[in-house]
mmCIF file of C-alpha atoms in Angstrom:
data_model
loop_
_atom_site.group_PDB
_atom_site.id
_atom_site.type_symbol
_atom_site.label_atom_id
_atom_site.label_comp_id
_atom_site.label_asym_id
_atom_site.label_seq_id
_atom_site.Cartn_x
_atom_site.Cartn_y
_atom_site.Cartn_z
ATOM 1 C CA UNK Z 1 66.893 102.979 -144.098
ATOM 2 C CA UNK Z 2 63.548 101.161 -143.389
ATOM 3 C CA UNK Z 3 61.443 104.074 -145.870
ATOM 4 C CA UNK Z 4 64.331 103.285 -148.631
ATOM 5 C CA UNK Z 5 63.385 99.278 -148.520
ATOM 6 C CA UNK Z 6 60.210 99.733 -148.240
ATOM 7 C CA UNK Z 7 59.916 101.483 -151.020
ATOM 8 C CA UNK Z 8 62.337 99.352 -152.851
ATOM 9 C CA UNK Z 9 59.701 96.460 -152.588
ATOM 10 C CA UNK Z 10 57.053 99.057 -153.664
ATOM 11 C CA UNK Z 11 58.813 99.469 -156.839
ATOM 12 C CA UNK Z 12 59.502 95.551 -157.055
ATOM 13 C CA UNK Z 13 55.639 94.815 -156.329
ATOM 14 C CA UNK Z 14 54.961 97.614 -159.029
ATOM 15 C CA UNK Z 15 57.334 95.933 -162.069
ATOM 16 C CA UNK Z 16 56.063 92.129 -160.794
ATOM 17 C CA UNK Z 17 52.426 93.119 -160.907
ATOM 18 C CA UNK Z 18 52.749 94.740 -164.131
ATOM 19 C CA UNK Z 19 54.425 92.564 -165.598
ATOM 20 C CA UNK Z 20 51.854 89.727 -165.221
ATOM 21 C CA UNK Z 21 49.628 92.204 -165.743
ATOM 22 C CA UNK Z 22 50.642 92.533 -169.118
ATOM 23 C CA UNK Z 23 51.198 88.920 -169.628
ATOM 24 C CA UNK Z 24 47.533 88.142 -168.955
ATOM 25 C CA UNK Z 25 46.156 90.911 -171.134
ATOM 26 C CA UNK Z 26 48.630 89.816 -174.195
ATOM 27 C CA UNK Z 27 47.532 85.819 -173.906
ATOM 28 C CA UNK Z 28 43.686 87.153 -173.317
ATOM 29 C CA UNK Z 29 43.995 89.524 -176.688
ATOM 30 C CA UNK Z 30 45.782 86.222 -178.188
ATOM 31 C CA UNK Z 31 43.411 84.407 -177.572
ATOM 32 C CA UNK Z 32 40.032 86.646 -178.096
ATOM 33 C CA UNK Z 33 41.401 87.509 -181.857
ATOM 34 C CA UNK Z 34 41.072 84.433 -182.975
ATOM 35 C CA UNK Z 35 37.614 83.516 -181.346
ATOM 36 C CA UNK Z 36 36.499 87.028 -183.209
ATOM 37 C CA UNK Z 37 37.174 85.792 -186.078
ATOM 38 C CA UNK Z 38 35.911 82.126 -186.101
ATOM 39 C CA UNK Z 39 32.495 83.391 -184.783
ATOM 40 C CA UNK Z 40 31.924 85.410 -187.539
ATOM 41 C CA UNK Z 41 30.845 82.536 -189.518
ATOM 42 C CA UNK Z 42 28.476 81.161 -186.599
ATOM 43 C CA UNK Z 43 26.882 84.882 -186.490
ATOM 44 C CA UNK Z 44 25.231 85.252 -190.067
ATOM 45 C CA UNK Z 45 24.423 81.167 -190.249
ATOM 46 C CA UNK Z 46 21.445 79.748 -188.520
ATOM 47 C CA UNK Z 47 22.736 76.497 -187.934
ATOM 48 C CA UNK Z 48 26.199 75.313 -186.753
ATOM 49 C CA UNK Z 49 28.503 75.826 -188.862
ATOM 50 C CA UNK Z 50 30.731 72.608 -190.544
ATOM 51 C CA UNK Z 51 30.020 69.447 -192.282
ATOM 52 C CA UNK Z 52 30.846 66.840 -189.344
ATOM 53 C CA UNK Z 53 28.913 69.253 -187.096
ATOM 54 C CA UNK Z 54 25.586 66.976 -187.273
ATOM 55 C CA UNK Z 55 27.359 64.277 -186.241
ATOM 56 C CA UNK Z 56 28.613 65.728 -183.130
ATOM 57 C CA UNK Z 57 25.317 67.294 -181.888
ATOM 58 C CA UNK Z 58 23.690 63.862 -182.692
ATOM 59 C CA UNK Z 59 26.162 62.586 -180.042
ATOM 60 C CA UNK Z 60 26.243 65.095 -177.751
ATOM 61 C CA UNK Z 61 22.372 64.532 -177.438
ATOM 62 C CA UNK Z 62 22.628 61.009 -176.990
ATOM 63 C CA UNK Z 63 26.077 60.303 -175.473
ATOM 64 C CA UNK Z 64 24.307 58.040 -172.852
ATOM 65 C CA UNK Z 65 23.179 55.472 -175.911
ATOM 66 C CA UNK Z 66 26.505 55.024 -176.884
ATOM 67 C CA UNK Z 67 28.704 52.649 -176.035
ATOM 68 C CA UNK Z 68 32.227 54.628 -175.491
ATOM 69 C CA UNK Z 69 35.213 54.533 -172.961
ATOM 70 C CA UNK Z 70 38.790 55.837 -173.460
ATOM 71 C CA UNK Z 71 40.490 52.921 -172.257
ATOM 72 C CA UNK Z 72 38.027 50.017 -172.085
ATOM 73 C CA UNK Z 73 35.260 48.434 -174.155
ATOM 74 C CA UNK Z 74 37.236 48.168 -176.774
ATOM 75 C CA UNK Z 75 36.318 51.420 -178.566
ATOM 76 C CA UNK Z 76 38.380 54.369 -178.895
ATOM 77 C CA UNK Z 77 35.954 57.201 -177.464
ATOM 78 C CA UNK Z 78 38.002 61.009 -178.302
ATOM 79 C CA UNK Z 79 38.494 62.693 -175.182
ATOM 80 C CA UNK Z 80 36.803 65.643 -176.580
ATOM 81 C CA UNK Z 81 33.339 64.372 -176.646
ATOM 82 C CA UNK Z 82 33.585 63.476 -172.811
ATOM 83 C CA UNK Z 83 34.255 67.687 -172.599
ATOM 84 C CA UNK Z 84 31.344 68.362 -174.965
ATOM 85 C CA UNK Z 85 28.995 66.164 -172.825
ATOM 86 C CA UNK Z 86 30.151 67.363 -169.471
ATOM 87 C CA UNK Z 87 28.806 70.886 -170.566
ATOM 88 C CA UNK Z 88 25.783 69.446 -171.558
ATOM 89 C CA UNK Z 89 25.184 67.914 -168.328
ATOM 90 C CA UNK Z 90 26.707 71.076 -166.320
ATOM 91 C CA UNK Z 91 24.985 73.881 -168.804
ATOM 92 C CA UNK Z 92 21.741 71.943 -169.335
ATOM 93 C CA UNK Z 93 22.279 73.334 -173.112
ATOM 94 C CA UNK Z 94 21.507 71.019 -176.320
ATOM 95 C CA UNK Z 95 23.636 69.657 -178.661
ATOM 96 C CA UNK Z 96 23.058 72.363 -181.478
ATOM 97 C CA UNK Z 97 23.910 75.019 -178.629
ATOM 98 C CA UNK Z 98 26.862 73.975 -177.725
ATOM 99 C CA UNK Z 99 28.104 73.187 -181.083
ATOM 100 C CA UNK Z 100 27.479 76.535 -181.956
ATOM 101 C CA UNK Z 101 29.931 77.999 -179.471
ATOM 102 C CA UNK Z 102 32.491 75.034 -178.733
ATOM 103 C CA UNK Z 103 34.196 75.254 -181.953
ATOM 104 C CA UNK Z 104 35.164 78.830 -182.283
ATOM 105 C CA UNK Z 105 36.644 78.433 -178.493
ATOM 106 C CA UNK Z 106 38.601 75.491 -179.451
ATOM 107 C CA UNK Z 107 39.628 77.239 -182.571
ATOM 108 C CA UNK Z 108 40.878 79.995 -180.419
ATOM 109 C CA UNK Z 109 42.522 77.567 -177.975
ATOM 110 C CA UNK Z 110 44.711 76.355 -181.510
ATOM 111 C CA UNK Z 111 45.478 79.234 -182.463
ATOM 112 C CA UNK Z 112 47.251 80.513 -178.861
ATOM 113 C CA UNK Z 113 49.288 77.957 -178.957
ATOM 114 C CA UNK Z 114 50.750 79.279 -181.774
ATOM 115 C CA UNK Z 115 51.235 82.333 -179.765
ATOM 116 C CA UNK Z 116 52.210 80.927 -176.667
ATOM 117 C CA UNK Z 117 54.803 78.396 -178.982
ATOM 118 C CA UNK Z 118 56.380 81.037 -180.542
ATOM 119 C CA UNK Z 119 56.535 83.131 -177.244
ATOM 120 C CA UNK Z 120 58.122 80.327 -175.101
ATOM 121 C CA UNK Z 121 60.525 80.157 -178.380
ATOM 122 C CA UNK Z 122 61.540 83.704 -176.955
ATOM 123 C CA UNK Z 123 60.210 85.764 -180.712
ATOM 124 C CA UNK Z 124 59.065 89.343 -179.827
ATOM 125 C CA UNK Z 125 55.366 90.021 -179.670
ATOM 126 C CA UNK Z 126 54.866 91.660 -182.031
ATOM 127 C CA UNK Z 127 56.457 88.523 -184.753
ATOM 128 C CA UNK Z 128 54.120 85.978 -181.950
ATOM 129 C CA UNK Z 129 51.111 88.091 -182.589
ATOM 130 C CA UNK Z 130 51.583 88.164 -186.498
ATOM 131 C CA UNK Z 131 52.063 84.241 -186.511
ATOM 132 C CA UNK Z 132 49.059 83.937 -184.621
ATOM 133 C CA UNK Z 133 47.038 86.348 -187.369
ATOM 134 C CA UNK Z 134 48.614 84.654 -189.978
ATOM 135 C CA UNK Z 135 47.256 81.350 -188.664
ATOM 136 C CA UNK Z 136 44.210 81.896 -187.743
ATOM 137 C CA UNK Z 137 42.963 84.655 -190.822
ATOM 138 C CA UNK Z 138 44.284 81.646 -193.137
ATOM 139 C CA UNK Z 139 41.231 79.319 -195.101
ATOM 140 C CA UNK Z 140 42.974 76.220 -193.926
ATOM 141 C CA UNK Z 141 42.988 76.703 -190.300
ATOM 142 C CA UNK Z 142 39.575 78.131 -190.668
ATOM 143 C CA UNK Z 143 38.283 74.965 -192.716
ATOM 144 C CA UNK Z 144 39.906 72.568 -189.671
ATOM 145 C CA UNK Z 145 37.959 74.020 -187.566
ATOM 146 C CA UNK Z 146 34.752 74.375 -189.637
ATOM 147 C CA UNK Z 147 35.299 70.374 -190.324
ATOM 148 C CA UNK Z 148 37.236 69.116 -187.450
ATOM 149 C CA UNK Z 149 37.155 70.430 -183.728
ATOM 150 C CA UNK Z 150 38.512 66.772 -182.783
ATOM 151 C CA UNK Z 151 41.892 67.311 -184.810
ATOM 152 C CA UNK Z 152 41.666 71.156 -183.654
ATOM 153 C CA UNK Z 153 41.525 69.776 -179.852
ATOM 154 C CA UNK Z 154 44.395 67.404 -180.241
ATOM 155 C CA UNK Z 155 46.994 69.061 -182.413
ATOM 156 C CA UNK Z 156 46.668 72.277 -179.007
ATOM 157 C CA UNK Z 157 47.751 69.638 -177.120
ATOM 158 C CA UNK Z 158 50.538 68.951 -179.775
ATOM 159 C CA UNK Z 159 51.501 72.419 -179.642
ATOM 160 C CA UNK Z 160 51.510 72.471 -175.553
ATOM 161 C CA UNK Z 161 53.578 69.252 -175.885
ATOM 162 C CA UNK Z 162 56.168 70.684 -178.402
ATOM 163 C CA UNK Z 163 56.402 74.252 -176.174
ATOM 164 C CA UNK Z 164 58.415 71.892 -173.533
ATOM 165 C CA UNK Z 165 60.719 71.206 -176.636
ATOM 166 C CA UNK Z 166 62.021 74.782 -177.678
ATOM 167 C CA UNK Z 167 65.869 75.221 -176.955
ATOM 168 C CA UNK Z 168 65.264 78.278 -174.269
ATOM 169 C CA UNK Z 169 63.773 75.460 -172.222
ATOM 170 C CA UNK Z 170 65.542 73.591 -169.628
ATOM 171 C CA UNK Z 171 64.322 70.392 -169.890
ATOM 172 C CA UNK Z 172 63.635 69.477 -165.983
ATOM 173 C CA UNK Z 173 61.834 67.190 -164.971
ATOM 174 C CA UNK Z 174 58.670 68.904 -164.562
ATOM 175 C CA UNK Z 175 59.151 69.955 -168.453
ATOM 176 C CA UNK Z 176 59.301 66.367 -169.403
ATOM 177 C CA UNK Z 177 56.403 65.828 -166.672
ATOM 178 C CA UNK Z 178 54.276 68.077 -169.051
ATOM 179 C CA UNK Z 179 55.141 66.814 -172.317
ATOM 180 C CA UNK Z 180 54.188 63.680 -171.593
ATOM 181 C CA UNK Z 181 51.205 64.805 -170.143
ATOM 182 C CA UNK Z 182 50.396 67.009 -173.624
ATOM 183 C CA UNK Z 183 50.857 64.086 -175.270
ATOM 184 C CA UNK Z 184 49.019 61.624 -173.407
ATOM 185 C CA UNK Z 185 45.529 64.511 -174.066
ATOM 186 C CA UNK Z 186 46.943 64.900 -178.144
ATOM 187 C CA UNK Z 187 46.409 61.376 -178.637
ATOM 188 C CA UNK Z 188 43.552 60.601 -176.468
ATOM 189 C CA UNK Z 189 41.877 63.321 -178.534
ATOM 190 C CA UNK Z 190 42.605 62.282 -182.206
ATOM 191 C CA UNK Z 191 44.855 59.374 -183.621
ATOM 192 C CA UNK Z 192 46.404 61.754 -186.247
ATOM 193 C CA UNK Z 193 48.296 63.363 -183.158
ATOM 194 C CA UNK Z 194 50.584 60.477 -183.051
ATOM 195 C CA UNK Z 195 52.030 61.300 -186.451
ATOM 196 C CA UNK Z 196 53.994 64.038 -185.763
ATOM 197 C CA UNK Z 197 54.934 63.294 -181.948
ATOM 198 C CA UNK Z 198 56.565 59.979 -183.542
ATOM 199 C CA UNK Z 199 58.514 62.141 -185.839
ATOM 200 C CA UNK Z 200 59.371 64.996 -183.687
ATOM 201 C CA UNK Z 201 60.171 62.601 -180.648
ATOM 202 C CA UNK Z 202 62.822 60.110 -182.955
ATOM 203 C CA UNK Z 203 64.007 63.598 -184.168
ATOM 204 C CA UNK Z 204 64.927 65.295 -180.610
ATOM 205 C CA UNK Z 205 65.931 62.074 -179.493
ATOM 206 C CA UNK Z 206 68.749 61.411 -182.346
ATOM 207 C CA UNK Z 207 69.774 65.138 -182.933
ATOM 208 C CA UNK Z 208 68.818 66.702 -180.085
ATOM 209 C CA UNK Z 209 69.331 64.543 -177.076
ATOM 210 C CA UNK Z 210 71.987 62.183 -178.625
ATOM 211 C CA UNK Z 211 72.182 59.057 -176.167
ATOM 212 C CA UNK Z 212 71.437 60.255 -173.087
ATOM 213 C CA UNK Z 213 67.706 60.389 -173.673
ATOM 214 C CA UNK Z 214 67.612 58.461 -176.835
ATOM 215 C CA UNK Z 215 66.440 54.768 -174.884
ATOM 216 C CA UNK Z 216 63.966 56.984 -173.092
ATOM 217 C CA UNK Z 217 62.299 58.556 -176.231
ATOM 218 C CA UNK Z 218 62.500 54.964 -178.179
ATOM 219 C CA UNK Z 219 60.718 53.541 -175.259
ATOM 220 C CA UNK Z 220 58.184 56.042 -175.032
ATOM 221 C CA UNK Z 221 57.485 56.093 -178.631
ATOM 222 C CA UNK Z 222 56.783 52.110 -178.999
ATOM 223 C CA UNK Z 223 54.971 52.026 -175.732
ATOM 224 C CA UNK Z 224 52.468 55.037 -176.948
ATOM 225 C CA UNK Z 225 52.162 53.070 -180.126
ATOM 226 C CA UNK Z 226 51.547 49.952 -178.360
ATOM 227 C CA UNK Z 227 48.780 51.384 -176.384
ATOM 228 C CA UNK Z 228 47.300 53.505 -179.207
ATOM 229 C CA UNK Z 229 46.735 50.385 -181.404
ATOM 230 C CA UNK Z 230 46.136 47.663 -178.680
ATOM 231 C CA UNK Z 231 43.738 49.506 -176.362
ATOM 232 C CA UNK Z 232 41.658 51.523 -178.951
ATOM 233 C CA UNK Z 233 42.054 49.268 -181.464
ATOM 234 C CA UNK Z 234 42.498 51.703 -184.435
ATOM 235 C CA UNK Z 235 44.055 49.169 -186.811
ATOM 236 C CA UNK Z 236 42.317 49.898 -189.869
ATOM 237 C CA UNK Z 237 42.438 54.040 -188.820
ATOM 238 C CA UNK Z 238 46.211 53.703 -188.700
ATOM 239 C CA UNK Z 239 46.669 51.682 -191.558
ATOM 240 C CA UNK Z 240 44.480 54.098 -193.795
ATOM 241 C CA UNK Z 241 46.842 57.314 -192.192
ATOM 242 C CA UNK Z 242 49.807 55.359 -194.313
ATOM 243 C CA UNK Z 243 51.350 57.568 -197.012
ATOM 244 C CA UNK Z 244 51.475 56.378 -200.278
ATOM 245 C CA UNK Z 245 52.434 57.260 -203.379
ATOM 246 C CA UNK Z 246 49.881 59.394 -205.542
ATOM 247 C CA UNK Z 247 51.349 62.383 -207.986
ATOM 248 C CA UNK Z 248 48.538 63.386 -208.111
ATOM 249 C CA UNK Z 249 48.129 64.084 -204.635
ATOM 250 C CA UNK Z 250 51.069 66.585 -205.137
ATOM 251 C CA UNK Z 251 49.296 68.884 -207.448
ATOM 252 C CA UNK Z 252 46.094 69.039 -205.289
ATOM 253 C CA UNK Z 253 48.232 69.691 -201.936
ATOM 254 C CA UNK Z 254 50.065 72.830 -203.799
ATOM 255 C CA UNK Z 255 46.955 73.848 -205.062
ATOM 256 C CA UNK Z 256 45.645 73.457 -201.387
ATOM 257 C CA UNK Z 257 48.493 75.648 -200.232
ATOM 258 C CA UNK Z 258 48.441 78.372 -202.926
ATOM 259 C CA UNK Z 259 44.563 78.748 -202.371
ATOM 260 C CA UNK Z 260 44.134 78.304 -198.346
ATOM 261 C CA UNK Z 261 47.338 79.638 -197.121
ATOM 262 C CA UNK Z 262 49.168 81.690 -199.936
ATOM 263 C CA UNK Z 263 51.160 83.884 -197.478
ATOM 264 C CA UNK Z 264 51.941 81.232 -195.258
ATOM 265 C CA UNK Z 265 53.909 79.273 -198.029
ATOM 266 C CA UNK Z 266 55.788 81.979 -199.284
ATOM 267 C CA UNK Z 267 57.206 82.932 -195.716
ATOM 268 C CA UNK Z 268 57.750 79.233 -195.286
ATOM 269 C CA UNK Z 269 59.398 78.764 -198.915
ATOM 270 C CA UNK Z 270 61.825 82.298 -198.483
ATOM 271 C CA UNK Z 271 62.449 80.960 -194.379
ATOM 272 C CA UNK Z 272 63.859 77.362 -195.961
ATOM 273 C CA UNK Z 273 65.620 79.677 -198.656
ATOM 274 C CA UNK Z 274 67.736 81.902 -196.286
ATOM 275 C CA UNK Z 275 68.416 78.374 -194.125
ATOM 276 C CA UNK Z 276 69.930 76.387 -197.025
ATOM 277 C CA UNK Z 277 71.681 79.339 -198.599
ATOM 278 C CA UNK Z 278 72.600 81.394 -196.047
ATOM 279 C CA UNK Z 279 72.721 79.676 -192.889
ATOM 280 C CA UNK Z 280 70.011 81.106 -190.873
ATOM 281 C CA UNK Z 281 68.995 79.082 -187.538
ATOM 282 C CA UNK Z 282 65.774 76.337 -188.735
ATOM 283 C CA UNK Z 283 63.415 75.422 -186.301
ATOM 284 C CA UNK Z 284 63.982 71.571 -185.840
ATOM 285 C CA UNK Z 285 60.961 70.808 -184.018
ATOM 286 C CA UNK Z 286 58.457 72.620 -186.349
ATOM 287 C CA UNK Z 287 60.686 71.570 -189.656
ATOM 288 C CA UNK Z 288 60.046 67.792 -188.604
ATOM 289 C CA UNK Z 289 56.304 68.684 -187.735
ATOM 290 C CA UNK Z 290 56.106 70.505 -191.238
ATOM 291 C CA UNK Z 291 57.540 67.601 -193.077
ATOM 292 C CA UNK Z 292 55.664 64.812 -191.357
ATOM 293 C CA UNK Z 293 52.272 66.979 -192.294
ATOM 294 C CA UNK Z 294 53.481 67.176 -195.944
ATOM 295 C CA UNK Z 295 54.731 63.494 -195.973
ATOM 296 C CA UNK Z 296 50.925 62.314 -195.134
ATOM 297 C CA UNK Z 297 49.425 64.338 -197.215
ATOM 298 C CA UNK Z 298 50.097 62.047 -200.166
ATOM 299 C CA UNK Z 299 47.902 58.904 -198.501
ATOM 300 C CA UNK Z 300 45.232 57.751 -200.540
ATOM 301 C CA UNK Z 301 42.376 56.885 -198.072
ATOM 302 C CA UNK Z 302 38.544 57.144 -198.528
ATOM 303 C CA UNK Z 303 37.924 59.252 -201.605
ATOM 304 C CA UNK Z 304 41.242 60.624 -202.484
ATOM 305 C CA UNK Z 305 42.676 64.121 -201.661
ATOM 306 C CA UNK Z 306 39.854 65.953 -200.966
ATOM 307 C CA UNK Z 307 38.053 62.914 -198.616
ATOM 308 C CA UNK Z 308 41.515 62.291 -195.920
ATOM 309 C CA UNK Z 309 44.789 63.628 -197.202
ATOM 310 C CA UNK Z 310 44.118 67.728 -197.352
ATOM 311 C CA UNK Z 311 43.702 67.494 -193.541
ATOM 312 C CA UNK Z 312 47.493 66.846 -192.878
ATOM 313 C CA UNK Z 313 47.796 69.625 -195.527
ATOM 314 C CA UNK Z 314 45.813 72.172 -193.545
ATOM 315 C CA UNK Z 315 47.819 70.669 -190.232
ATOM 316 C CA UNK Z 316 50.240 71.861 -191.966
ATOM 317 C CA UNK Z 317 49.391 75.792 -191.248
ATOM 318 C CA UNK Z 318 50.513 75.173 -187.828
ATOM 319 C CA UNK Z 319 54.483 74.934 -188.488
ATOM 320 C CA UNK Z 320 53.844 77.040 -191.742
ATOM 321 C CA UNK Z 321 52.620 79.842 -189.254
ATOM 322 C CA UNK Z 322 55.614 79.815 -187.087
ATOM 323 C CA UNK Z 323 58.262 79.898 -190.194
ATOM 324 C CA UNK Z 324 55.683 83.159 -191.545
ATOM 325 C CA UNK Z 325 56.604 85.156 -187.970
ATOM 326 C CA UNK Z 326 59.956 84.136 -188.466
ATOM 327 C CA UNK Z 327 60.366 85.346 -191.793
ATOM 328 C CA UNK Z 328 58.763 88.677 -190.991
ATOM 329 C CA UNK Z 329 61.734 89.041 -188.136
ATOM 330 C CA UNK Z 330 63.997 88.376 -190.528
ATOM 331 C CA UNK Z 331 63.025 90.599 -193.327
ATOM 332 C CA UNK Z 332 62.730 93.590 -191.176
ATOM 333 C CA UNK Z 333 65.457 93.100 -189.494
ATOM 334 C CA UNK Z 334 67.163 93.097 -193.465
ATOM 335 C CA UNK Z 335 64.966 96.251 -194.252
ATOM 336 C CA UNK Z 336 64.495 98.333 -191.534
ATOM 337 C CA UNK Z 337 62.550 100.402 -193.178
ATOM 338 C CA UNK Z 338 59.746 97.747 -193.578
ATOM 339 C CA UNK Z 339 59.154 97.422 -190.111
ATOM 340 C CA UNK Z 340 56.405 100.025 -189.858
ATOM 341 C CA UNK Z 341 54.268 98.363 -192.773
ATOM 342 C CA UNK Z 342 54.897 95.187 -193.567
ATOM 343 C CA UNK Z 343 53.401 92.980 -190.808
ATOM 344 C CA UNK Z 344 50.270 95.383 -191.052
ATOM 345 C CA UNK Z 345 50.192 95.184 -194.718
ATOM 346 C CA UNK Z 346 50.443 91.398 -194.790
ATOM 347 C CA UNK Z 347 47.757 90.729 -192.079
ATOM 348 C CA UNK Z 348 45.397 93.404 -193.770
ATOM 349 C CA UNK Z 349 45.960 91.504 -197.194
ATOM 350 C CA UNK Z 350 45.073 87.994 -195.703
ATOM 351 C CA UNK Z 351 41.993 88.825 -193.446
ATOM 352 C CA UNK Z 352 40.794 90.817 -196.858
ATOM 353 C CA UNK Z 353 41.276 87.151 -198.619
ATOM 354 C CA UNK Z 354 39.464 85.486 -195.737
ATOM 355 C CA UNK Z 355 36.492 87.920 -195.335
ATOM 356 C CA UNK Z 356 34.320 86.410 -197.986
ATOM 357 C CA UNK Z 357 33.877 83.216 -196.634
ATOM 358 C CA UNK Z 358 34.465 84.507 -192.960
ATOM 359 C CA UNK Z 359 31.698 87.262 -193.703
ATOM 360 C CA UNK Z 360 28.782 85.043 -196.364
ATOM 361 C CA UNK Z 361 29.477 87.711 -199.695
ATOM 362 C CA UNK Z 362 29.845 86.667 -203.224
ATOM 363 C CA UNK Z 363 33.396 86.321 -204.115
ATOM 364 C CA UNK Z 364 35.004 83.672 -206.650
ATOM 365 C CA UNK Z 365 37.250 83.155 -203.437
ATOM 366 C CA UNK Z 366 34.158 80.911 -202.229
ATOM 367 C CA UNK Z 367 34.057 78.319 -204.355
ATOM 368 C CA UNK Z 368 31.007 75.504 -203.758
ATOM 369 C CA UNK Z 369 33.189 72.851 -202.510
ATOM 370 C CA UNK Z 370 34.461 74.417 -199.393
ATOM 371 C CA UNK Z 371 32.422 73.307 -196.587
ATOM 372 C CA UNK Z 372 32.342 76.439 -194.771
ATOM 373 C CA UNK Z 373 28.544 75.358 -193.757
ATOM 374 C CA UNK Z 374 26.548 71.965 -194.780
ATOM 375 C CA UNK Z 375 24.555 71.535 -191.786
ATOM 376 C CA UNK Z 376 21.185 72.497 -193.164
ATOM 377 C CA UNK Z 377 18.976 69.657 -192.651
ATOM 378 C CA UNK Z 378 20.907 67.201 -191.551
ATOM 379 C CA UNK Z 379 20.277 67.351 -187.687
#
């Protein structure tokens, strides 16, 4: 009786252990894919790669001659140059250094929580695994990163935040505990954060949570916004984030789309399809995320599209990415007999659309204006 048991928890230790086993090699392989393919860029080019990338070794170097604090002082300070400097002062390594290995990691860090969403939205691995390839092989996420590792930091947060909102979850208190929390380090990181969390947290509030939570969520909401424009003062930032109307605008973002994410947008576009025609379950959270990306990409600040507005466009990969996995479930699941090629086929297609700029070769796919490096001399 006592042999039987024990080897009853033998078995038990056996699943449990594998089982996490497996769980930390498929986040690790989630998360080194991605980091593969972001250093590629950083391998062939001397300096670091992106065109804000001066800026940030200039104040990594001299982060003690700035004046800077989160929640004093009266300046906004992102929370991720307080992580840059701590290596510096940890690692002993230069700004250039670290600015040369920071960005793919935090690009990697995005692009998991794509995984890790659509796996806490209970999708299959292999449908998380092809959202996270279709993310991360795609020119817009790519140029985010190459241009902004702030927006990259804050918008994982976003996605941390937003994995406490999926309808497997429970919503407990510690869920609520670490939303909060996710959101607190989105915003803290970039002001752009706030954009969606506004929309999405109005959105579960009304639909979602009806009025039970509803006073909670409008509180919330108008106390972050409170603090985000009173304490950092970021008037003129958030004013400049306001849409507005611009046609034009419209033509550059589908342009944007067709060129930086082409599969991406098709999924999406054939996901929205099925859901108005045929009733297939949508994805509130990421349809509110999605449409508050799009919405923003028609403000007019700086120099037009190509200065402020295609950065909400490329933000808007993220959702984009998780309607692509879905779409792939779906249309094997309505051919059967495309299961065995068609995620392969798609990835293969988009990392052979990447590879030029990814790998330096001549291609008319790199055209002069995408800033996949102009660091060159301006350290």
């Amino acid at each position: 009786m006592f042999g039987e048991r024990l080897i009853g928890l033998f078995n038990f230790l056996l699943l449990f252990v594998g089982h996490r086993l497996r769980w930390v090699l498929l986040n690790l392989v989630a998360f080194v894919l991605p980091l593969l393919l972001r250093v590629l860029p950083e391998l062939w080019n001397p300096q670091p790669v992106g065109w804000d990338t001066p800026h940030y070794v200039w104040a990594i170097d001299r982060f003690e001659e700035i004046p800077h604090g989160l929640l004093f002082d009266n300046r906004y300070m992102p929370l991720l140059y307080y992580v840059l400097f701590g290596i510096r002062v940890i690692t002993g390594l230069n700004g250039a250094v670290i600015m040369k290995v920071m960005p793919p990691i935090l690009f990697a860090f995005l692009s998991w929580t794509v995984y890790h969403y659509l796996k806490t939205d209970r999708v299959e691995d292999r449908y998380a695994f092809a959202g996270l390839l279709l993310f991360s092989s795609s020119i817009a996420a790519l140029r985010l990163s190459w241009d902004h590792p702030k927006q990259v930091f804050g918008f994982a947060w976003v996605m941390l935040a937003l994995a406490q909102l999926t309808p497997e979850a429970d919503m407990s208190l510690g869920h609520w505990m670490r939303f909060i929390i996710f959101t607190i380090l989105a915003v803290a990181s970039h002001e752009t954060t706030i954009i969606p969390l506004i929309f999405i947290s109005l959105y579960y509030g009304i639909w979602k949570l009806r009025r039970r939570f509803f006073a909670f969520f409008l509180v919330f909401v108008v106390l972050g916004i409170t603090v985000f424009i009173a304490i950092f003062k970021q008037w003129s930032r958030v004013w400049a984030y306001l849409p507005k109307a611009e046609p034009l605008n419209l033509v550059l973002m589908l342009w944007f789309i067709a060129y930086s994410m082409p599969l991406n947008g098709v999924l999406t576009i054939y996901y929205g399809l099925r859901y108005y025609l045929e009733g297939v379950e949508y994805r509130g959270v990421m349809k509110v995320f999605l449409f508050s990306m799009i919405l923003f990409s028609f403000n007019v600040a700086g120099g037009g599209y190509i200065w402020s507005p295609w950065r909400f466009t490329a933000l808007a990969s993220i959702p984009m990415s998780i309607f692509a996995a879905l779409s792939l479930r779906d249309l094997e699941q309505t051919y059967p007999k495309m299961k065995m090629i068609l995620i392969s086929t798609l990835i293969l297609l988009n990392l052979v659309y990447v590879a030029p700029m990814l790998l330096n070769m001549k291609s008319w796919l790199t055209f002069p204006n995408q800033p996949y490096n102009f660091s060159s001399g301006r350290m």
